[in-house]
Short mmCIF file of C-alpha atoms and ligand atoms in Angstrom, two decimals:
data_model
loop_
_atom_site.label_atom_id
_atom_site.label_comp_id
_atom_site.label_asym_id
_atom_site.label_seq_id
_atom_site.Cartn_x
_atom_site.Cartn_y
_atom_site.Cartn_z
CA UNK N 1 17.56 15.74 -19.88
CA UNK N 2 14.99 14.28 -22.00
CA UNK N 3 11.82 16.03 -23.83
CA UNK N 4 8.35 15.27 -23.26
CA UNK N 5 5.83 15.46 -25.69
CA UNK N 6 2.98 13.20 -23.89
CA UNK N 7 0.30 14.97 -22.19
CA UNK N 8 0.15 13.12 -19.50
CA UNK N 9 3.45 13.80 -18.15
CA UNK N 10 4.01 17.33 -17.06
CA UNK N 11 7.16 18.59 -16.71
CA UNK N 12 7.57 21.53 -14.29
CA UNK N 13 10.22 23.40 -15.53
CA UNK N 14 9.73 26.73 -13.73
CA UNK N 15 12.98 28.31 -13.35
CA UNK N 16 12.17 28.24 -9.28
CA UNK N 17 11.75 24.60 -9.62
CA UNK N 18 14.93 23.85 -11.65
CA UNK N 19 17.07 26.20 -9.74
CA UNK N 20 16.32 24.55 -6.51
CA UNK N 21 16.70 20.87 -8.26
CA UNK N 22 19.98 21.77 -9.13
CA UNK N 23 20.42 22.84 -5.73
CA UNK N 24 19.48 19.36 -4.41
CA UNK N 25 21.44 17.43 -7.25
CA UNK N 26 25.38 18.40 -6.14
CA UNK N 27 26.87 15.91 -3.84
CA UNK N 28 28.19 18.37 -1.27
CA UNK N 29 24.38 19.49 -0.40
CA UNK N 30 23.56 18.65 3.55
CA UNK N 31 21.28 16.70 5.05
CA UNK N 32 19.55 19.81 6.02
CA UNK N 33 19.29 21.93 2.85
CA UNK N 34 18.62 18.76 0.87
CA UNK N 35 15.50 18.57 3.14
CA UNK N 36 14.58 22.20 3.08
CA UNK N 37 14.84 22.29 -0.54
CA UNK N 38 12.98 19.16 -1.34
CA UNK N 39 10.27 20.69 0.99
CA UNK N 40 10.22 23.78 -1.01
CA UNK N 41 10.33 22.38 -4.23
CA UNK N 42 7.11 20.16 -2.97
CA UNK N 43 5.16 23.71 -2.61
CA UNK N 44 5.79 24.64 -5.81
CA UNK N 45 4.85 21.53 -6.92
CA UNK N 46 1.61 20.98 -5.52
CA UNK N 47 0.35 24.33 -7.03
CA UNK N 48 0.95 22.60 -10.54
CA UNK N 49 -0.82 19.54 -9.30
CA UNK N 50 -3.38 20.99 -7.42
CA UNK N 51 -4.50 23.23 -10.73
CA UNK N 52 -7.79 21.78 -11.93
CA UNK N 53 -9.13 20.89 -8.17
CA UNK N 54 -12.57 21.92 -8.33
CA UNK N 55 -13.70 25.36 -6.07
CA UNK N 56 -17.07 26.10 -5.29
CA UNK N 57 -18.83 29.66 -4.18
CA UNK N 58 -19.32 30.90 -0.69
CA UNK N 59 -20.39 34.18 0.49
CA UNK N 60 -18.38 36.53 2.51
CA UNK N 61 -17.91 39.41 4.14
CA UNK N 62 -15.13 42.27 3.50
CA UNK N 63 -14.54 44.53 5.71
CA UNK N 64 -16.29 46.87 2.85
CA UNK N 65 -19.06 44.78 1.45
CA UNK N 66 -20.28 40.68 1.03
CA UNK N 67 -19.24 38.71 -2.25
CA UNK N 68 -19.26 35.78 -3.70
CA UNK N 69 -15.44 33.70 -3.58
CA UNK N 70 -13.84 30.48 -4.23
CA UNK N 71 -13.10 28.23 -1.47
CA UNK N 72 -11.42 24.63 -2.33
CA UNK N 73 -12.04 21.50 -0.14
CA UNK N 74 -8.48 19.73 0.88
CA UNK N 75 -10.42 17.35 2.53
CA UNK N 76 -11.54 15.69 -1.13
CA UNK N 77 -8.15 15.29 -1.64
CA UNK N 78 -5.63 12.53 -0.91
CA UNK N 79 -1.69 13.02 -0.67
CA UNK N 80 -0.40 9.13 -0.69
CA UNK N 81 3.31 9.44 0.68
CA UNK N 82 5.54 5.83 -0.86
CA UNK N 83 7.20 5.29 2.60
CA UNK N 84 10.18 6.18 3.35
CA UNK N 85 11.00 8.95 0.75
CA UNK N 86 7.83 10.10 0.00
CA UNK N 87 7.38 12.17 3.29
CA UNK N 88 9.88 14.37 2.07
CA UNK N 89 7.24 15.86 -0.85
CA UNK N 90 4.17 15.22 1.59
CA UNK N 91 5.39 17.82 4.34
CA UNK N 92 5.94 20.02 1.85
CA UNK N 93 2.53 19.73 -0.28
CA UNK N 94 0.29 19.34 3.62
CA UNK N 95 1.82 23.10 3.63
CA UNK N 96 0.04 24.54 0.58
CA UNK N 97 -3.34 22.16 1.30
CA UNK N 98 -3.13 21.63 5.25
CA UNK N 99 -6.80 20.50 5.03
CA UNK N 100 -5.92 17.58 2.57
CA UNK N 101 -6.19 13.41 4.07
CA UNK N 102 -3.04 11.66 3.93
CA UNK N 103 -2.39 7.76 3.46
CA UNK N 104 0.46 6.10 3.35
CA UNK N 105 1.87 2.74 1.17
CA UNK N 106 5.26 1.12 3.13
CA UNK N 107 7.43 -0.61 0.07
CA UNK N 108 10.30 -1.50 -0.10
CA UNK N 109 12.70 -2.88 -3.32
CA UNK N 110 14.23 -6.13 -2.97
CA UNK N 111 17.84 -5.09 -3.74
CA UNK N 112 18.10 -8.06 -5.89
CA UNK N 113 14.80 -8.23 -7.77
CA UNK N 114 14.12 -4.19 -7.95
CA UNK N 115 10.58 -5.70 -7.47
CA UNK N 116 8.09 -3.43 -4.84
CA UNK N 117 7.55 -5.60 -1.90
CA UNK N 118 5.10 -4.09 0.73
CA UNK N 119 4.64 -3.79 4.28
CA UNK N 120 2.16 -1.11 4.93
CA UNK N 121 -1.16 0.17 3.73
CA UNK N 122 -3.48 2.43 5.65
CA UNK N 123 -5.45 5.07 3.91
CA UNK N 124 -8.34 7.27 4.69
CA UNK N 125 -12.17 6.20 4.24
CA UNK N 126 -14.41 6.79 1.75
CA UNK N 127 -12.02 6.71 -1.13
CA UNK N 128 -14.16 6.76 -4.07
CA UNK N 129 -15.38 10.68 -3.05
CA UNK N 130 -11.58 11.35 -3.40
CA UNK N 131 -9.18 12.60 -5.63
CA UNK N 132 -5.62 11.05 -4.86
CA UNK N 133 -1.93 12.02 -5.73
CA UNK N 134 0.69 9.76 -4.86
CA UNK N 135 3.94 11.19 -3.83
CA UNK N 136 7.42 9.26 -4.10
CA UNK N 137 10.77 11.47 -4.95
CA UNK N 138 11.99 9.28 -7.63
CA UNK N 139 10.15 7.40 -10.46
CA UNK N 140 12.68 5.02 -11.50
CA UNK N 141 12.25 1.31 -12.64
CA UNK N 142 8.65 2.73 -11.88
CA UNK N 143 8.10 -1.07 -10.03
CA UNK N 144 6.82 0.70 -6.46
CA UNK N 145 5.02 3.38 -8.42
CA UNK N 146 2.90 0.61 -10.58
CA UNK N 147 2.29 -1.32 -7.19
CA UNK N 148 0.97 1.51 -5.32
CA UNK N 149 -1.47 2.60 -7.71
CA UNK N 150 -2.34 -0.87 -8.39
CA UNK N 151 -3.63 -1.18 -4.80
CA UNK N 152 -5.03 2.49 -4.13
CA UNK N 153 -7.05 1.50 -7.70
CA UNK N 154 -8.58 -1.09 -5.87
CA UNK N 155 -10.42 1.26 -3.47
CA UNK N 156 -11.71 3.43 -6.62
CA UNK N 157 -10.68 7.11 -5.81
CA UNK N 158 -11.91 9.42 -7.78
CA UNK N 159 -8.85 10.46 -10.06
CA UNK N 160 -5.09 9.69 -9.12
CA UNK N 161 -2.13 11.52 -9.94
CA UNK N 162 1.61 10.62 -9.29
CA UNK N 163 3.93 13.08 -8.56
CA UNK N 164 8.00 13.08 -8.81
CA UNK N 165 11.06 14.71 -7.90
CA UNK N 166 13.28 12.86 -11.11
CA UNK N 167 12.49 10.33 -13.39
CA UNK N 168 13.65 8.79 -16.55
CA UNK N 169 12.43 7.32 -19.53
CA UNK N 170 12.62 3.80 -18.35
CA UNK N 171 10.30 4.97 -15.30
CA UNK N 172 7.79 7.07 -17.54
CA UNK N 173 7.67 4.10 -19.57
CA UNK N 174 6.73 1.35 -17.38
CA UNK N 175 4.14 3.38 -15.58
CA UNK N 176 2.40 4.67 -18.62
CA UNK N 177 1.97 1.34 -19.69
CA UNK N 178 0.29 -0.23 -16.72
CA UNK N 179 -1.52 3.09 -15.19
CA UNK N 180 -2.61 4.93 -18.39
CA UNK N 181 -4.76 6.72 -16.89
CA UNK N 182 -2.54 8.58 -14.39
CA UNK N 183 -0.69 11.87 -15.02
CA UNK N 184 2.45 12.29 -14.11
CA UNK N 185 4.20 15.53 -12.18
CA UNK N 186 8.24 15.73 -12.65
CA UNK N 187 10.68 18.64 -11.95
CA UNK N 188 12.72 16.36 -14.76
CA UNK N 189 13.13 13.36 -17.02
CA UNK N 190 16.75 12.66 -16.37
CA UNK N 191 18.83 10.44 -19.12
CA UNK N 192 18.72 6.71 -17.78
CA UNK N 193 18.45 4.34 -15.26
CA UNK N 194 21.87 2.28 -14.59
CA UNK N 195 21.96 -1.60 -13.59
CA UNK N 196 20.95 -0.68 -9.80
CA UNK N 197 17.83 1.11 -10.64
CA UNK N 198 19.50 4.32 -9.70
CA UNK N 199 18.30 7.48 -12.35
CA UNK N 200 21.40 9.24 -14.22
CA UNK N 201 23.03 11.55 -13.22
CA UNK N 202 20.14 11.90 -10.45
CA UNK N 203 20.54 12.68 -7.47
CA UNK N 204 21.63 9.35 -5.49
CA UNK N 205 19.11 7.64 -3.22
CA UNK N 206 16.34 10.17 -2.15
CA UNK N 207 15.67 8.14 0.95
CA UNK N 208 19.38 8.56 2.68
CA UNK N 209 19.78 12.29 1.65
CA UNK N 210 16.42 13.13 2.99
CA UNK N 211 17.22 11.80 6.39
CA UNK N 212 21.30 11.48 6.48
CA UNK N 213 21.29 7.33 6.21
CA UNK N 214 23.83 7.19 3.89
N1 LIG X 301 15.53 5.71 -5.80
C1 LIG X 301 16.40 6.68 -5.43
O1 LIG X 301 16.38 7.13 -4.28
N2 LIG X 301 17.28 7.16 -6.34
C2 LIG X 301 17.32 6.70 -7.59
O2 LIG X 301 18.13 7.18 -8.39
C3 LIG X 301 16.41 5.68 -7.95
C4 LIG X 301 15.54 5.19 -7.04
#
């Protein structure tokens, strides 16, 4: 596993975040705990993620006295789920902030090219009042990541964010240097990417051990 010294990637190495990665990782893992555990490991995510979202004070009343407390509004933020894998993180970050919109970006990568071809766009209105973070399992060649963000830019959210399961340095990379201007959120920066665009050693392909399509 590689080190990060950037500080715009974040590496969330909580020992509850790495244990469960680990989890997710070994071959023999089912369908069903691969899922659970990716869903999980999304909560714990999104309270890294979801760190510097602005609160503001409302009044309220204990059953002893009124005060002043912090309240959040989900509704400012955006999750952007990469279809198909990316619904794995979403259902597990709509958990922690059920209020929050959710859009969604269908790509797919030509098995030949690696290049992000899409087929699907539909995301909330009013974009620029929002703050978005885009959620796909594995940051590899980075090529669906960069076209994503490329077209949520477009509307002019607020802030965007990008949040991973695994990447590599390869992915990091190529995103960093098209989207400067976006953080990054990883459980881990694995060692490489091999000739397929798969990360090493990885996990395999997110998409079929999320839903058993392998
Ligand atoms: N997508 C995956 O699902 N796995 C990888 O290793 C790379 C891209």
């Amino acid at each position: 596993m590689t080190s990060n010294t950037d500080p715009f990637v974040h590496v969330i190495n909580h020992p509850l975040v790495q244990h469960k990665l680990t989890l997710m990782r070994r071959k023999d893992a089912s369908t069903n705990s691969f899922r659970t555990l990716l869903n999980e490991l999304a909560m714990l995510m999104a309270y890294e993620v979801t760190r510097d979202m602005p609160t503001q004070d409302i009044e309220i009343d204990t059953p002893l006295e009124t005060m002043t407390a912090k309240v959040i509004d989900g509704k400012k933020l955006v999750l952007v789920s990469i279809l198909r894998a990316g619904t794995g993180i979403l259902d597990g970050m709509l958990s922690v902030v059920p209020g929050a919109r959710v859009g969604h970006i269908g790509l797919y990568r030509d098995p030949k090219t690696l290049q992000a071809v899409e087929y699907y766009f539909k995301m909330p209105k009013d974009m620029q009042e929002r703050d978005v973070v885009v959620v796909d399992p594995m940051l590899a060649t980075g090529n669906s990541a960069i076209a994503a963000i490329g077209r949520i830019k477009v509307l002019n959210p607020k802030s965007i964010k990008f949040v991973c399961l695994l990447t590599c340095p390869e992915g990091v990379a190529a995103l960093r240097r098209v989207h400067p201007d976006v953080a990054i959120f990883t459980a881990a920066i694995d060692r490489q990417l091999n000739d397929h665009g798969y990360i090493l050693p990885g996990l395999g392909d997110a998409g079929d051990r999320i839903f058993g399509t392998q």
